GROMACS .gro file of C-alpha atoms in nm:
model
  202
    1MET     CA    1  -1.911  -0.117   1.761
    2THR     CA    2  -1.649  -0.013   1.502
    3ASP     CA    3  -1.635   0.362   1.557
    4GLU     CA    4  -1.262   0.359   1.625
    5ILE     CA    5  -1.185   0.212   1.280
    6PRO     CA    6  -1.194   0.489   1.016
    7GLU     CA    7  -1.395   0.445   0.700
    8ILE     CA    8  -1.169   0.486   0.396
    9ASP     CA    9  -1.367   0.616   0.100
   10SER     CA   10  -1.072   0.775  -0.078
   11ALA     CA   11  -0.705   0.865  -0.068
   12PHE     CA   12  -0.556   1.192  -0.187
   13GLY     CA   13  -0.201   1.314  -0.243
   14SER     CA   14   0.085   1.345  -0.486
   15GLY     CA   15   0.219   1.040  -0.664
   16VAL     CA   16   0.539   0.845  -0.711
   17PRO     CA   17   0.587   0.607  -1.007
   18ILE     CA   18   0.759   0.273  -0.942
   19ARG     CA   19   0.808   0.107  -1.280
   20GLY     CA   20   0.859  -0.261  -1.350
   21ASN     CA   21   0.663  -0.585  -1.341
   22ASP     CA   22   0.698  -0.858  -1.077
   23ILE     CA   23   0.847  -0.632  -0.808
   24ASP     CA   24   0.855  -0.873  -0.517
   25THR     CA   25   0.839  -0.823  -0.144
   26ASP     CA   26   1.213  -0.882  -0.106
   27GLN     CA   27   1.274  -0.577  -0.325
   28ILE     CA   28   1.018  -0.376  -0.128
   29ILE     CA   29   1.181  -0.469   0.205
   30PRO     CA   30   1.497  -0.686   0.206
   31ALA     CA   31   1.486  -0.977   0.451
   32ARG     CA   32   1.772  -0.849   0.667
   33PHE     CA   33   1.552  -0.559   0.782
   34MET     CA   34   1.280  -0.794   0.907
   35LYS     CA   35   1.453  -0.876   1.234
   36VAL     CA   36   1.296  -0.579   1.409
   37VAL     CA   37   1.068  -0.639   1.706
   38THR     CA   38   0.817  -0.377   1.587
   39PHE     CA   39   0.749  -0.227   1.246
   40ASP     CA   40   0.855   0.120   1.360
   41GLY     CA   41   1.126   0.269   1.142
   42LEU     CA   42   1.079   0.024   0.854
   43GLY     CA   43   0.992   0.308   0.617
   44GLU     CA   44   1.352   0.418   0.572
   45PHE     CA   45   1.440   0.071   0.444
   46ALA     CA   46   1.171   0.055   0.174
   47PHE     CA   47   1.333  -0.051  -0.157
   48PHE     CA   48   1.669  -0.021   0.018
   49ASP     CA   49   1.872  -0.237  -0.222
   50GLN     CA   50   1.720  -0.059  -0.522
   51ARG     CA   51   1.797   0.279  -0.365
   52TYR     CA   52   2.152   0.222  -0.236
   53ASP     CA   53   2.461   0.035  -0.351
   54GLU     CA   54   2.681  -0.191  -0.136
   55ASN     CA   55   2.854   0.116   0.006
   56ASP     CA   56   2.519   0.275   0.099
   57GLU     CA   57   2.563   0.533  -0.175
   58PRO     CA   58   2.234   0.645  -0.335
   59LYS     CA   59   2.136   0.500  -0.671
   60GLU     CA   60   1.880   0.633  -0.915
   61HIS     CA   61   1.537   0.548  -0.779
   62PRO     CA   62   1.213   0.745  -0.750
   63LEU     CA   63   1.212   0.722  -0.370
   64ASN     CA   64   1.551   0.896  -0.366
   65GLU     CA   65   1.434   1.187  -0.581
   66PRO     CA   66   1.347   1.504  -0.389
   67GLN     CA   67   1.030   1.575  -0.586
   68PHE     CA   68   0.873   1.251  -0.464
   69GLN     CA   69   0.959   1.272  -0.094
   70ASP     CA   70   0.609   1.378   0.008
   71ALA     CA   71   0.424   1.140  -0.224
   72SER     CA   72   0.146   0.929  -0.075
   73ILE     CA   73   0.005   0.755  -0.384
   74MET     CA   74   0.227   0.490  -0.545
   75VAL     CA   75   0.173   0.397  -0.912
   76VAL     CA   76   0.307   0.053  -1.003
   77ASN     CA   77   0.286  -0.205  -1.281
   78ALA     CA   78   0.191  -0.574  -1.294
   79ASN     CA   79   0.212  -0.837  -1.018
   80PHE     CA   80   0.337  -0.590  -0.760
   81GLY     CA   81   0.414  -0.745  -0.421
   82CYS     CA   82   0.471  -1.099  -0.546
   83GLY     CA   83   0.709  -1.341  -0.375
   84SER     CA   84   0.712  -1.425  -0.007
   85SER     CA   85   0.408  -1.320   0.194
   86ARG     CA   86   0.586  -1.081   0.430
   87GLU     CA   87   0.362  -0.827   0.599
   88HIS     CA   88   0.671  -0.611   0.646
   89ALA     CA   89   0.642  -0.499   0.281
   90PRO     CA   90   0.319  -0.295   0.310
   91GLN     CA   91   0.425  -0.194   0.662
   92ALA     CA   92   0.742  -0.038   0.515
   93LEU     CA   93   0.546   0.141   0.242
   94MET     CA   94   0.292   0.273   0.492
   95ARG     CA   95   0.571   0.403   0.715
   96TRP     CA   96   0.739   0.565   0.415
   97GLY     CA   97   0.411   0.755   0.371
   98ILE     CA   98   0.206   0.559   0.117
   99ASP     CA   99  -0.174   0.579   0.162
  100ALA     CA  100  -0.286   0.401  -0.158
  101ILE     CA  101  -0.136   0.205  -0.447
  102ILE     CA  102  -0.259   0.212  -0.807
  103GLY     CA  103  -0.131  -0.069  -1.027
  104GLU     CA  104  -0.196  -0.312  -1.311
  105SER     CA  105  -0.223  -0.605  -1.070
  106PHE     CA  106  -0.118  -0.711  -0.722
  107ALA     CA  107  -0.016  -1.037  -0.558
  108GLU     CA  108  -0.318  -1.154  -0.360
  109ILE     CA  109  -0.147  -1.187  -0.022
  110PHE     CA  110   0.023  -0.850  -0.060
  111ALA     CA  111  -0.311  -0.685  -0.138
  112GLY     CA  112  -0.461  -0.855   0.168
  113ASN     CA  113  -0.178  -0.729   0.387
  114CYS     CA  114  -0.233  -0.379   0.249
  115LEU     CA  115  -0.603  -0.401   0.329
  116ALA     CA  116  -0.521  -0.492   0.689
  117LEU     CA  117  -0.343  -0.154   0.712
  118GLY     CA  118  -0.617   0.041   0.537
  119ILE     CA  119  -0.415   0.087   0.218
  120PRO     CA  120  -0.634   0.056  -0.095
  121THR     CA  121  -0.482  -0.138  -0.388
  122VAL     CA  122  -0.674  -0.037  -0.701
  123THR     CA  123  -0.615  -0.165  -1.053
  124ALA     CA  124  -0.633  -0.039  -1.410
  125ASP     CA  125  -0.506  -0.158  -1.748
  126HIS     CA  126  -0.148  -0.119  -1.869
  127ASP     CA  127  -0.206   0.187  -2.086
  128THR     CA  128  -0.393   0.371  -1.810
  129ILE     CA  129  -0.116   0.300  -1.560
  130THR     CA  130   0.161   0.401  -1.802
  131GLU     CA  131  -0.014   0.730  -1.881
  132LEU     CA  132  -0.057   0.800  -1.510
  133GLN     CA  133   0.309   0.720  -1.436
  134ASP     CA  134   0.418   0.956  -1.715
  135TRP     CA  135   0.186   1.227  -1.582
  136VAL     CA  136   0.326   1.188  -1.230
  137ASP     CA  137   0.680   1.226  -1.366
  138GLU     CA  138   0.574   1.552  -1.532
  139HIS     CA  139   0.365   1.675  -1.237
  140PRO     CA  140   0.535   1.549  -0.919
  141ASP     CA  141   0.366   1.809  -0.698
  142ALA     CA  142   0.015   1.756  -0.835
  143ASP     CA  143  -0.243   1.551  -0.648
  144ILE     CA  144  -0.413   1.226  -0.738
  145ASP     CA  145  -0.758   1.147  -0.599
  146VAL     CA  146  -0.828   0.777  -0.550
  147ASP     CA  147  -1.203   0.731  -0.502
  148VAL     CA  148  -1.239   0.385  -0.349
  149GLU     CA  149  -1.616   0.388  -0.324
  150ASN     CA  150  -1.682   0.501  -0.683
  151GLU     CA  151  -1.379   0.321  -0.832
  152THR     CA  152  -1.223   0.617  -1.008
  153VAL     CA  153  -0.886   0.792  -1.008
  154THR     CA  154  -0.868   1.161  -1.092
  155TYR     CA  155  -0.550   1.347  -1.184
  156GLY     CA  156  -0.525   1.681  -1.358
  157ASP     CA  157  -0.828   1.708  -1.586
  158THR     CA  158  -0.851   1.332  -1.629
  159THR     CA  159  -1.073   1.082  -1.450
  160VAL     CA  160  -1.027   0.711  -1.521
  161ASP     CA  161  -1.218   0.405  -1.407
  162VAL     CA  162  -1.030   0.165  -1.181
  163THR     CA  163  -1.123  -0.162  -1.016
  164VAL     CA  164  -1.139  -0.219  -0.643
  165ASP     CA  165  -1.195  -0.574  -0.522
  166ASP     CA  166  -1.552  -0.595  -0.392
  167ALA     CA  167  -1.454  -0.734  -0.051
  168GLN     CA  168  -1.179  -0.472  -0.016
  169ARG     CA  169  -1.410  -0.186  -0.110
  170LYS     CA  170  -1.673  -0.303   0.138
  171ALA     CA  171  -1.420  -0.343   0.419
  172LEU     CA  172  -1.261  -0.002   0.358
  173THR     CA  173  -1.576   0.202   0.309
  174GLU     CA  174  -1.760   0.038   0.599
  175GLY     CA  175  -1.465   0.068   0.837
  176VAL     CA  176  -1.419  -0.303   0.902
  177TRP     CA  177  -1.073  -0.344   0.747
  178ASP     CA  178  -0.879  -0.353   1.076
  179THR     CA  179  -0.971  -0.698   1.205
  180THR     CA  180  -0.763  -0.663   1.522
  181ALA     CA  181  -0.934  -0.339   1.621
  182LEU     CA  182  -1.267  -0.494   1.523
  183MET     CA  183  -1.211  -0.783   1.763
  184LYS     CA  184  -1.099  -0.547   2.040
  185SER     CA  185  -1.404  -0.325   1.999
  186ASN     CA  186  -1.625  -0.635   2.017
  187ALA     CA  187  -1.433  -0.805   2.299
  188ASP     CA  188  -1.744  -0.868   2.509
  189ALA     CA  189  -1.926  -1.033   2.220
  190VAL     CA  190  -1.619  -1.245   2.140
  191ALA     CA  191  -1.591  -1.356   2.505
  192GLU     CA  192  -1.963  -1.434   2.521
  193LYS     CA  193  -1.945  -1.643   2.204
  194ALA     CA  194  -1.634  -1.825   2.326
  195ALA     CA  195  -1.798  -1.906   2.658
  196ALA     CA  196  -2.091  -2.064   2.475
  197LEU     CA  197  -1.870  -2.295   2.268
  198PRO     CA  198  -1.852  -2.646   2.418
  199TYR     CA  199  -1.490  -2.699   2.314
  200VAL     CA  200  -1.350  -2.377   2.472
  201ASP     CA  201  -1.216  -2.434   2.821
  202ASP     CA  202  -1.183  -2.144   3.068
   0.00000   0.00000   0.00000
């Protein structure tokens, strides 16, 4: 019974380009902001050290630019989310408002942490990503349609093929990406199975 977990076939919204290879999780959410008890409020600290100087004065960064404040589709380059495997990184992006990320490649653990939040991480080649980033810069209010099931991204009059990991696509489109909710919705079956295991003690 997985009715309470939404199926995610697509994501739709305006974009924000984050350029640069090997952007690690410490850049996405600096370690000093990870002392929170819950993830609430992490969004305001996304890319904090790239967005603000030591005096908390704004620096040039796409997330500081007014035209990208309502963006929900992030367009990134290669090896995004590398470094330490902190789940706070996709949590911060989700709370900033990101629903999907299109990139050249993603660190495996980061992509897994995104999947656990229902955030698709889809990939395309360098030229495709660069063209999309340039288009987003020129059309900050225009929408991007990320079709997870059919593995395409549409923007303007252009549709490009992208790649979605098979396991990720299956989990998202079948609504089984939230493993915690999945276990809760099948609590009786889990308890029944546990009771039948000889090494589980009541």
